[in-house]
């Protein structure tokens, strides 16, 4: 990891996340610098089928990253909501990278390495579909940022409805209503 | 779908307006809302169509991308053939969160087959490298037949650590057990091998931190543990602070993660005990004892830090099998003890865990007791001591209620134990919930609801199985009791409790005239009477309650005549007697039951005199008897009972010297002995003599002084164990302050000690205003008396003034705080007398009137203060003396006439203690002035 950075004090991410919460954009970059590699490492292990339980749940990865950072004393449990908000964005980025790499590889003619035990579950259209979803989510966020955020938190961050609602600052029922419309719209954008 | 902000908002408005309408109404509403905008209508229609799938499409796309195989070019492939130190990587064996494992060969003269683990890349400072090397050397010294040796290690070119381990050919223990299905003793002896290996490592100060079946291989019936200390090594390589003892960066499998690791707290040998408990669970049942729920951070924390590992005998696959029956009891207890969420309550070492497993194998009793009802009862008592420590006579009144509550909790626990086999799983949860009283009402409610669902299900299936029906009935009774205590805590009505009581009654009804020789039936019936009595009491039907409780005792006694030694029956009857005695302590007939209550507890103890639970019950029985005696102001009897409680508690502390709760109970018992010896608020000061408070007898003072010295020693021990704890701060301050009263008059130390106690209490006032107020009144009153004795009247006045402020504040906050009023009464009285002797007439009269008002206020709690009706006339008599001293004979005459009138009314009542009636009759006549 090239970005070894300065030594980390216990709870350092928590502090960065707090600063981010108070409007310090640079703190978010710093926090991402710590969280992204961690998340990436776990995601890679899953994507390479190093784990026996190889159906990847993005949200499960985020939780695992959280546990690891917390166990390492770099994150306080209190900071979990901000952490999941950040990790949701990063997880999305990782999956986008993943989908793009797979696509690029196909175009370049290099056959993807398909482990024997996962042949049956591989759907080649998945990368394209995911990139369509990613794009649609960006368009949605452009006109209605909050709905975009709720979807990201729920689907990529694994937050419960209550947690997501609290984070974006609306009631649970509002969040549920908004998620519902956003889901319907995204389903529509994905096509038949 | 084209998107502009305006269009989007219209879309949203229409969607929200129609989405929840029934399908048949949707069309019309949609057309109306779109008002001819066909494109909008079409868009919303499509959204409504998609809405029916609830986002399934989005989820499917996400799942799809996750299943995409990783692109080629995996760097680890290139590793085969590579050299690390003297080894050549031969093939990949597997991989996990920690990295990749290879088989490797040493192809110099040693010709050795090894397993090499290559962890992820990490940045290393020279300092960390050095530490990593040191750790490795420590691990390399671990040589044990059941531990795979760490042979070598180093760092790869790109900076990642690697380790070479002995190559072990074997099967993970879980698969081994699943495939060969060894019998229970064989499984346990495999487990003991694991324990021996872990214990050996602990002796060498090495904690595994990642024990799980995958790390325990079995070859030819012998186990080998892999990866010892590797988690720590990885932490070393990733941690910035070499001294930190936190859980490692190395991922711990969530299903085996201990609470302290999840929370990032210190990892100790007891972390391994926890993981071993989970491994044992798995060996016994074939299932995982802990299932980490990763659906949300909160769920994750709950599933690891709160959800108790269920008893192995309750594992779903084992339901009703012979295996489940074999696990019930010892093995359930062993697993529960090893997997306590609070590390300090686990086995203190792996050796202790192994010892209990061996005891079980040998058919000897196991030592784990951590979860016993006794333990829980102690905890519960501990929480409620503080109000009890003040003056015995006053406090006894409070105690009556408090002890009843304590008993309910004790009973609650024990009942669940008894419904073992039905709701054992819930037991653990109940335990956890009760543990966090009083703030855990929500958790308790959850447990209760689950338990009742479980019981309802069983009740439907019980059929004609009478034994099971009885157990279910007792389950409902327990549920009723819990519901009652929850509802009472939230000041609700006991409707839920009554409902469960009815379900129990419906099961028991057909057996209402069952034979007295049916012991289990008798137990259930006694419990039913007791709970029904408690519920009747809640509804203020005191007569009904009394009758029900008495009937419960009758039923129990009839069966005790046939089966005098049944421990559960003895418990049930004892509990019922405690309910009777503690609730109707003002009733002489109920108080007359005390000897029988104590007799049963003593008998129960003789049956099992090595049983701490039985001894603890005995101690509580003595305390309860002492409380009632103190309430009846029979200080001699009270002291006798309290002294016996001290003896019982002392024996418990000797048997369990590290048990903080036992020590605290001893402290309470000692304080009770001292308080009953001091009896500072006995009737002596109310006889209207008008003189100063009666001095204590030297002998009494010595008894109190010695008891408080011992109590203070226990309090000091507790405070040292837990200096941040408010309760231990309270305990210590209160012991010190109360002890001051036992110093001889004129002893300057008393003043010093009291001021010290007040200083210690002050910081607690923010969080515990009520309690601090009570103790401040008590201690300042004592301080004022000390100053008065030394003629330091200005200082005394300042303390009395402060008492007045604190008292008025407390009553303003809660007009029903009779406790502080009763507590302040003799202090204010002393103040008034002192003022009178200084001829400060107006102040003395004003203060005297306050005494009378305090005495009158007590009438509101005549149900608790049995002698309360005597206080108003006594106060008037005392006021008459005060007037006489001030030279106002007319006012004295009027006050005396008023007192006499009041005494006459008291003498006409039939429902009062005999000695009070005697006093009333005497005063109604003798009070007449000559």
PDB file of C-alpha atoms in Angstrom, chain B residues 426-636:
ATOM      1  CA  UNK B 426     -34.528 -17.804  27.576  1.00  0.00           C
ATOM      2  CA  UNK B 427     -32.992 -18.254  30.952  1.00  0.00           C
ATOM      3  CA  UNK B 428     -29.754 -16.865  29.724  1.00  0.00           C
ATOM      4  CA  UNK B 429     -31.474 -13.949  28.139  1.00  0.00           C
ATOM      5  CA  UNK B 430     -33.465 -13.342  31.240  1.00  0.00           C
ATOM      6  CA  UNK B 431     -30.281 -13.363  33.128  1.00  0.00           C
ATOM      7  CA  UNK B 432     -28.773 -10.768  30.855  1.00  0.00           C
ATOM      8  CA  UNK B 433     -31.833  -8.622  31.066  1.00  0.00           C
ATOM      9  CA  UNK B 434     -32.146  -8.814  34.813  1.00  0.00           C
ATOM     10  CA  UNK B 435     -28.509  -8.032  35.084  1.00  0.00           C
ATOM     11  CA  UNK B 436     -29.047  -4.573  33.728  1.00  0.00           C
ATOM     12  CA  UNK B 437     -31.906  -3.658  35.972  1.00  0.00           C
ATOM     13  CA  UNK B 438     -33.403  -1.199  36.417  1.00  0.00           C
ATOM     14  CA  UNK B 439     -32.899   0.324  33.011  1.00  0.00           C
ATOM     15  CA  UNK B 440     -33.520  -2.758  30.932  1.00  0.00           C
ATOM     16  CA  UNK B 441     -37.273  -2.943  30.936  1.00  0.00           C
ATOM     17  CA  UNK B 442     -37.321  -3.122  27.165  1.00  0.00           C
ATOM     18  CA  UNK B 443     -35.015  -6.078  27.042  1.00  0.00           C
ATOM     19  CA  UNK B 444     -36.997  -7.859  29.715  1.00  0.00           C
ATOM     20  CA  UNK B 445     -40.179  -7.299  27.809  1.00  0.00           C
ATOM     21  CA  UNK B 446     -38.609  -8.872  24.732  1.00  0.00           C
ATOM     22  CA  UNK B 447     -37.523 -11.890  26.677  1.00  0.00           C
ATOM     23  CA  UNK B 448     -40.911 -12.181  28.260  1.00  0.00           C
ATOM     24  CA  UNK B 449     -42.766 -12.002  24.973  1.00  0.00           C
ATOM     25  CA  UNK B 450     -40.527 -14.627  23.443  1.00  0.00           C
ATOM     26  CA  UNK B 451     -40.901 -16.869  26.463  1.00  0.00           C
ATOM     27  CA  UNK B 452     -44.665 -16.641  26.335  1.00  0.00           C
ATOM     28  CA  UNK B 453     -44.746 -17.418  22.631  1.00  0.00           C
ATOM     29  CA  UNK B 454     -42.673 -20.440  23.413  1.00  0.00           C
ATOM     30  CA  UNK B 455     -44.953 -21.502  26.233  1.00  0.00           C
ATOM     31  CA  UNK B 456     -48.075 -20.979  24.132  1.00  0.00           C
ATOM     32  CA  UNK B 457     -46.591 -23.251  21.492  1.00  0.00           C
ATOM     33  CA  UNK B 458     -45.745 -25.897  24.040  1.00  0.00           C
ATOM     34  CA  UNK B 459     -49.152 -25.634  25.665  1.00  0.00           C
ATOM     35  CA  UNK B 460     -50.784 -26.476  22.339  1.00  0.00           C
ATOM     36  CA  UNK B 461     -48.613 -29.536  21.984  1.00  0.00           C
ATOM     37  CA  UNK B 462     -48.509 -30.746  25.562  1.00  0.00           C
ATOM     38  CA  UNK B 463     -51.534 -33.005  25.152  1.00  0.00           C
ATOM     39  CA  UNK B 464     -52.070 -35.212  28.177  1.00  0.00           C
ATOM     40  CA  UNK B 465     -48.485 -35.093  29.382  1.00  0.00           C
ATOM     41  CA  UNK B 466     -49.167 -34.055  32.946  1.00  0.00           C
ATOM     42  CA  UNK B 467     -45.544 -33.459  33.921  1.00  0.00           C
ATOM     43  CA  UNK B 468     -45.024 -31.210  30.942  1.00  0.00           C
ATOM     44  CA  UNK B 469     -48.280 -29.384  31.640  1.00  0.00           C
ATOM     45  CA  UNK B 470     -47.084 -28.659  35.142  1.00  0.00           C
ATOM     46  CA  UNK B 471     -43.836 -27.301  33.825  1.00  0.00           C
ATOM     47  CA  UNK B 472     -45.697 -25.119  31.378  1.00  0.00           C
ATOM     48  CA  UNK B 473     -47.967 -23.856  34.133  1.00  0.00           C
ATOM     49  CA  UNK B 474     -44.904 -22.917  36.111  1.00  0.00           C
ATOM     50  CA  UNK B 475     -43.504 -21.213  33.033  1.00  0.00           C
ATOM     51  CA  UNK B 476     -46.636 -19.077  32.835  1.00  0.00           C
ATOM     52  CA  UNK B 477     -46.383 -18.308  36.525  1.00  0.00           C
ATOM     53  CA  UNK B 478     -42.855 -17.133  35.984  1.00  0.00           C
ATOM     54  CA  UNK B 479     -44.008 -15.064  33.029  1.00  0.00           C
ATOM     55  CA  UNK B 480     -46.756 -13.551  35.182  1.00  0.00           C
ATOM     56  CA  UNK B 481     -44.215 -12.647  37.781  1.00  0.00           C
ATOM     57  CA  UNK B 482     -41.905 -11.046  35.260  1.00  0.00           C
ATOM     58  CA  UNK B 483     -44.728  -9.164  33.576  1.00  0.00           C
ATOM     59  CA  UNK B 484     -45.808  -7.932  36.973  1.00  0.00           C
ATOM     60  CA  UNK B 485     -42.374  -6.652  37.840  1.00  0.00           C
ATOM     61  CA  UNK B 486     -41.952  -4.974  34.451  1.00  0.00           C
ATOM     62  CA  UNK B 487     -45.351  -3.359  34.611  1.00  0.00           C
ATOM     63  CA  UNK B 488     -44.742  -2.169  38.105  1.00  0.00           C
ATOM     64  CA  UNK B 489     -41.419  -0.663  37.104  1.00  0.00           C
ATOM     65  CA  UNK B 490     -43.163   1.343  34.415  1.00  0.00           C
ATOM     66  CA  UNK B 491     -46.075   2.125  36.725  1.00  0.00           C
ATOM     67  CA  UNK B 492     -48.434   0.243  34.478  1.00  0.00           C
ATOM     68  CA  UNK B 493     -51.206  -2.037  35.568  1.00  0.00           C
ATOM     69  CA  UNK B 494     -50.585  -5.697  35.992  1.00  0.00           C
ATOM     70  CA  UNK B 495     -52.959  -6.760  33.207  1.00  0.00           C
ATOM     71  CA  UNK B 496     -50.385  -8.750  31.331  1.00  0.00           C
ATOM     72  CA  UNK B 497     -49.305 -10.541  34.473  1.00  0.00           C
ATOM     73  CA  UNK B 498     -52.909 -11.427  35.226  1.00  0.00           C
ATOM     74  CA  UNK B 499     -53.350 -12.872  31.767  1.00  0.00           C
ATOM     75  CA  UNK B 500     -50.465 -15.291  32.229  1.00  0.00           C
ATOM     76  CA  UNK B 501     -51.635 -16.134  35.702  1.00  0.00           C
ATOM     77  CA  UNK B 502     -54.980 -17.135  34.196  1.00  0.00           C
ATOM     78  CA  UNK B 503     -53.271 -19.376  31.659  1.00  0.00           C
ATOM     79  CA  UNK B 504     -51.412 -21.099  34.481  1.00  0.00           C
ATOM     80  CA  UNK B 505     -54.608 -21.355  36.500  1.00  0.00           C
ATOM     81  CA  UNK B 506     -56.425 -22.947  33.572  1.00  0.00           C
ATOM     82  CA  UNK B 507     -53.814 -25.700  33.444  1.00  0.00           C
ATOM     83  CA  UNK B 508     -53.759 -26.198  37.193  1.00  0.00           C
ATOM     84  CA  UNK B 509     -57.516 -25.945  37.768  1.00  0.00           C
ATOM     85  CA  UNK B 510     -58.401 -29.609  37.059  1.00  0.00           C
ATOM     86  CA  UNK B 511     -55.934 -30.644  39.765  1.00  0.00           C
ATOM     87  CA  UNK B 512     -57.160 -28.255  42.414  1.00  0.00           C
ATOM     88  CA  UNK B 513     -58.169 -31.092  44.657  1.00  0.00           C
ATOM     89  CA  UNK B 514     -55.175 -33.201  43.719  1.00  0.00           C
ATOM     90  CA  UNK B 515     -53.522 -35.257  46.447  1.00  0.00           C
ATOM     91  CA  UNK B 516     -51.161 -33.506  48.812  1.00  0.00           C
ATOM     92  CA  UNK B 517     -48.628 -36.211  47.999  1.00  0.00           C
ATOM     93  CA  UNK B 518     -48.170 -34.870  44.470  1.00  0.00           C
ATOM     94  CA  UNK B 519     -45.097 -32.740  45.126  1.00  0.00           C
ATOM     95  CA  UNK B 520     -44.656 -31.070  41.705  1.00  0.00           C
ATOM     96  CA  UNK B 521     -48.330 -30.154  41.713  1.00  0.00           C
ATOM     97  CA  UNK B 522     -48.046 -28.713  45.190  1.00  0.00           C
ATOM     98  CA  UNK B 523     -45.082 -26.590  44.139  1.00  0.00           C
ATOM     99  CA  UNK B 524     -46.977 -25.183  41.178  1.00  0.00           C
ATOM    100  CA  UNK B 525     -50.049 -24.501  43.307  1.00  0.00           C
ATOM    101  CA  UNK B 526     -48.051 -22.743  46.013  1.00  0.00           C
ATOM    102  CA  UNK B 527     -46.394 -20.578  43.403  1.00  0.00           C
ATOM    103  CA  UNK B 528     -49.729 -19.785  41.873  1.00  0.00           C
ATOM    104  CA  UNK B 529     -51.105 -18.656  45.229  1.00  0.00           C
ATOM    105  CA  UNK B 530     -48.089 -16.508  45.866  1.00  0.00           C
ATOM    106  CA  UNK B 531     -48.197 -14.755  42.498  1.00  0.00           C
ATOM    107  CA  UNK B 532     -51.948 -14.336  42.685  1.00  0.00           C
ATOM    108  CA  UNK B 533     -51.379 -12.806  46.107  1.00  0.00           C
ATOM    109  CA  UNK B 534     -48.803 -10.380  44.740  1.00  0.00           C
ATOM    110  CA  UNK B 535     -51.155  -9.385  41.951  1.00  0.00           C
ATOM    111  CA  UNK B 536     -54.065  -8.903  44.329  1.00  0.00           C
ATOM    112  CA  UNK B 537     -51.853  -6.704  46.388  1.00  0.00           C
ATOM    113  CA  UNK B 538     -51.086  -4.673  43.323  1.00  0.00           C
ATOM    114  CA  UNK B 539     -54.797  -4.111  42.879  1.00  0.00           C
ATOM    115  CA  UNK B 540     -54.948  -2.931  46.497  1.00  0.00           C
ATOM    116  CA  UNK B 541     -56.996  -5.953  47.486  1.00  0.00           C
ATOM    117  CA  UNK B 542     -54.965  -6.520  50.594  1.00  0.00           C
ATOM    118  CA  UNK B 543     -57.414  -8.869  52.230  1.00  0.00           C
ATOM    119  CA  UNK B 544     -57.584 -11.078  49.159  1.00  0.00           C
ATOM    120  CA  UNK B 545     -53.820 -11.054  48.941  1.00  0.00           C
ATOM    121  CA  UNK B 546     -53.451 -12.055  52.545  1.00  0.00           C
ATOM    122  CA  UNK B 547     -55.900 -14.883  52.061  1.00  0.00           C
ATOM    123  CA  UNK B 548     -54.234 -16.159  48.905  1.00  0.00           C
ATOM    124  CA  UNK B 549     -50.803 -16.137  50.423  1.00  0.00           C
ATOM    125  CA  UNK B 550     -52.044 -17.907  53.513  1.00  0.00           C
ATOM    126  CA  UNK B 551     -53.745 -20.520  51.378  1.00  0.00           C
ATOM    127  CA  UNK B 552     -50.456 -20.995  49.515  1.00  0.00           C
ATOM    128  CA  UNK B 553     -48.668 -21.648  52.790  1.00  0.00           C
ATOM    129  CA  UNK B 554     -51.390 -24.125  53.785  1.00  0.00           C
ATOM    130  CA  UNK B 555     -51.107 -26.063  50.540  1.00  0.00           C
ATOM    131  CA  UNK B 556     -47.350 -26.136  50.878  1.00  0.00           C
ATOM    132  CA  UNK B 557     -47.390 -27.141  54.511  1.00  0.00           C
ATOM    133  CA  UNK B 558     -49.781 -30.028  53.779  1.00  0.00           C
ATOM    134  CA  UNK B 559     -47.331 -31.437  51.266  1.00  0.00           C
ATOM    135  CA  UNK B 560     -44.308 -30.651  53.412  1.00  0.00           C
ATOM    136  CA  UNK B 561     -45.857 -32.901  56.027  1.00  0.00           C
ATOM    137  CA  UNK B 562     -45.470 -35.746  53.519  1.00  0.00           C
ATOM    138  CA  UNK B 563     -42.290 -34.609  51.767  1.00  0.00           C
ATOM    139  CA  UNK B 564     -40.485 -32.474  54.334  1.00  0.00           C
ATOM    140  CA  UNK B 565     -37.177 -32.415  52.485  1.00  0.00           C
ATOM    141  CA  UNK B 566     -38.078 -31.414  48.955  1.00  0.00           C
ATOM    142  CA  UNK B 567     -35.828 -28.419  48.229  1.00  0.00           C
ATOM    143  CA  UNK B 568     -38.069 -26.862  45.609  1.00  0.00           C
ATOM    144  CA  UNK B 569     -41.144 -27.169  47.766  1.00  0.00           C
ATOM    145  CA  UNK B 570     -39.252 -25.691  50.693  1.00  0.00           C
ATOM    146  CA  UNK B 571     -38.228 -22.804  48.454  1.00  0.00           C
ATOM    147  CA  UNK B 572     -41.778 -22.242  47.268  1.00  0.00           C
ATOM    148  CA  UNK B 573     -43.189 -22.169  50.791  1.00  0.00           C
ATOM    149  CA  UNK B 574     -40.342 -20.024  52.016  1.00  0.00           C
ATOM    150  CA  UNK B 575     -40.917 -17.536  49.220  1.00  0.00           C
ATOM    151  CA  UNK B 576     -44.594 -17.363  50.057  1.00  0.00           C
ATOM    152  CA  UNK B 577     -43.847 -16.772  53.715  1.00  0.00           C
ATOM    153  CA  UNK B 578     -41.446 -14.007  52.754  1.00  0.00           C
ATOM    154  CA  UNK B 579     -44.173 -12.396  50.682  1.00  0.00           C
ATOM    155  CA  UNK B 580     -46.563 -12.593  53.618  1.00  0.00           C
ATOM    156  CA  UNK B 581     -44.115 -11.374  56.179  1.00  0.00           C
ATOM    157  CA  UNK B 582     -42.677  -8.547  54.132  1.00  0.00           C
ATOM    158  CA  UNK B 583     -46.039  -7.270  52.973  1.00  0.00           C
ATOM    159  CA  UNK B 584     -48.037  -7.657  56.136  1.00  0.00           C
ATOM    160  CA  UNK B 585     -45.315  -6.903  58.588  1.00  0.00           C
ATOM    161  CA  UNK B 586     -47.525  -4.480  60.464  1.00  0.00           C
ATOM    162  CA  UNK B 587     -49.969  -7.319  60.998  1.00  0.00           C
ATOM    163  CA  UNK B 588     -49.042  -9.174  64.158  1.00  0.00           C
ATOM    164  CA  UNK B 589     -50.389 -12.459  62.787  1.00  0.00           C
ATOM    165  CA  UNK B 590     -48.135 -12.212  59.747  1.00  0.00           C
ATOM    166  CA  UNK B 591     -45.162 -11.314  61.876  1.00  0.00           C
ATOM    167  CA  UNK B 592     -45.913 -14.422  63.882  1.00  0.00           C
ATOM    168  CA  UNK B 593     -44.958 -16.444  60.812  1.00  0.00           C
ATOM    169  CA  UNK B 594     -41.352 -15.333  61.034  1.00  0.00           C
ATOM    170  CA  UNK B 595     -40.181 -18.268  63.157  1.00  0.00           C
ATOM    171  CA  UNK B 596     -41.607 -20.712  60.598  1.00  0.00           C
ATOM    172  CA  UNK B 597     -40.018 -18.784  57.708  1.00  0.00           C
ATOM    173  CA  UNK B 598     -36.640 -18.932  59.416  1.00  0.00           C
ATOM    174  CA  UNK B 599     -37.158 -22.576  60.341  1.00  0.00           C
ATOM    175  CA  UNK B 600     -37.769 -23.541  56.735  1.00  0.00           C
ATOM    176  CA  UNK B 601     -34.704 -21.649  55.545  1.00  0.00           C
ATOM    177  CA  UNK B 602     -32.619 -23.327  58.244  1.00  0.00           C
ATOM    178  CA  UNK B 603     -33.969 -26.747  57.378  1.00  0.00           C
ATOM    179  CA  UNK B 604     -33.327 -26.167  53.699  1.00  0.00           C
ATOM    180  CA  UNK B 605     -29.781 -25.164  54.550  1.00  0.00           C
ATOM    181  CA  UNK B 606     -29.160 -28.237  56.695  1.00  0.00           C
ATOM    182  CA  UNK B 607     -30.196 -30.413  53.766  1.00  0.00           C
ATOM    183  CA  UNK B 608     -27.442 -28.879  51.650  1.00  0.00           C
ATOM    184  CA  UNK B 609     -25.044 -27.080  53.894  1.00  0.00           C
ATOM    185  CA  UNK B 610     -22.362 -26.889  51.225  1.00  0.00           C
ATOM    186  CA  UNK B 611     -24.726 -25.058  48.903  1.00  0.00           C
ATOM    187  CA  UNK B 612     -24.007 -21.347  48.727  1.00  0.00           C
ATOM    188  CA  UNK B 613     -27.447 -20.708  47.299  1.00  0.00           C
ATOM    189  CA  UNK B 614     -29.112 -22.323  50.310  1.00  0.00           C
ATOM    190  CA  UNK B 615     -26.866 -20.372  52.606  1.00  0.00           C
ATOM    191  CA  UNK B 616     -27.632 -17.138  50.808  1.00  0.00           C
ATOM    192  CA  UNK B 617     -31.342 -17.843  51.185  1.00  0.00           C
ATOM    193  CA  UNK B 618     -30.828 -18.394  54.850  1.00  0.00           C
ATOM    194  CA  UNK B 619     -29.023 -15.075  55.120  1.00  0.00           C
ATOM    195  CA  UNK B 620     -31.864 -13.274  53.399  1.00  0.00           C
ATOM    196  CA  UNK B 621     -34.393 -14.989  55.628  1.00  0.00           C
ATOM    197  CA  UNK B 622     -32.516 -13.733  58.698  1.00  0.00           C
ATOM    198  CA  UNK B 623     -32.257 -10.247  57.206  1.00  0.00           C
ATOM    199  CA  UNK B 624     -35.951 -10.224  56.475  1.00  0.00           C
ATOM    200  CA  UNK B 625     -36.770 -11.336  60.003  1.00  0.00           C
ATOM    201  CA  UNK B 626     -34.412  -8.665  61.301  1.00  0.00           C
ATOM    202  CA  UNK B 627     -36.082  -6.022  59.175  1.00  0.00           C
ATOM    203  CA  UNK B 628     -39.506  -6.854  60.492  1.00  0.00           C
ATOM    204  CA  UNK B 629     -38.259  -6.857  64.066  1.00  0.00           C
ATOM    205  CA  UNK B 630     -36.589  -3.502  63.475  1.00  0.00           C
ATOM    206  CA  UNK B 631     -39.754  -2.151  61.944  1.00  0.00           C
ATOM    207  CA  UNK B 632     -41.607  -3.184  65.056  1.00  0.00           C
ATOM    208  CA  UNK B 633     -38.861  -1.381  66.899  1.00  0.00           C
ATOM    209  CA  UNK B 634     -37.777  -4.555  68.600  1.00  0.00           C
ATOM    210  CA  UNK B 635     -34.086  -3.733  68.363  1.00  0.00           C
ATOM    211  CA  UNK B 636     -32.957  -6.689  70.445  1.00  0.00           C
TER     212      UNK B 636
END
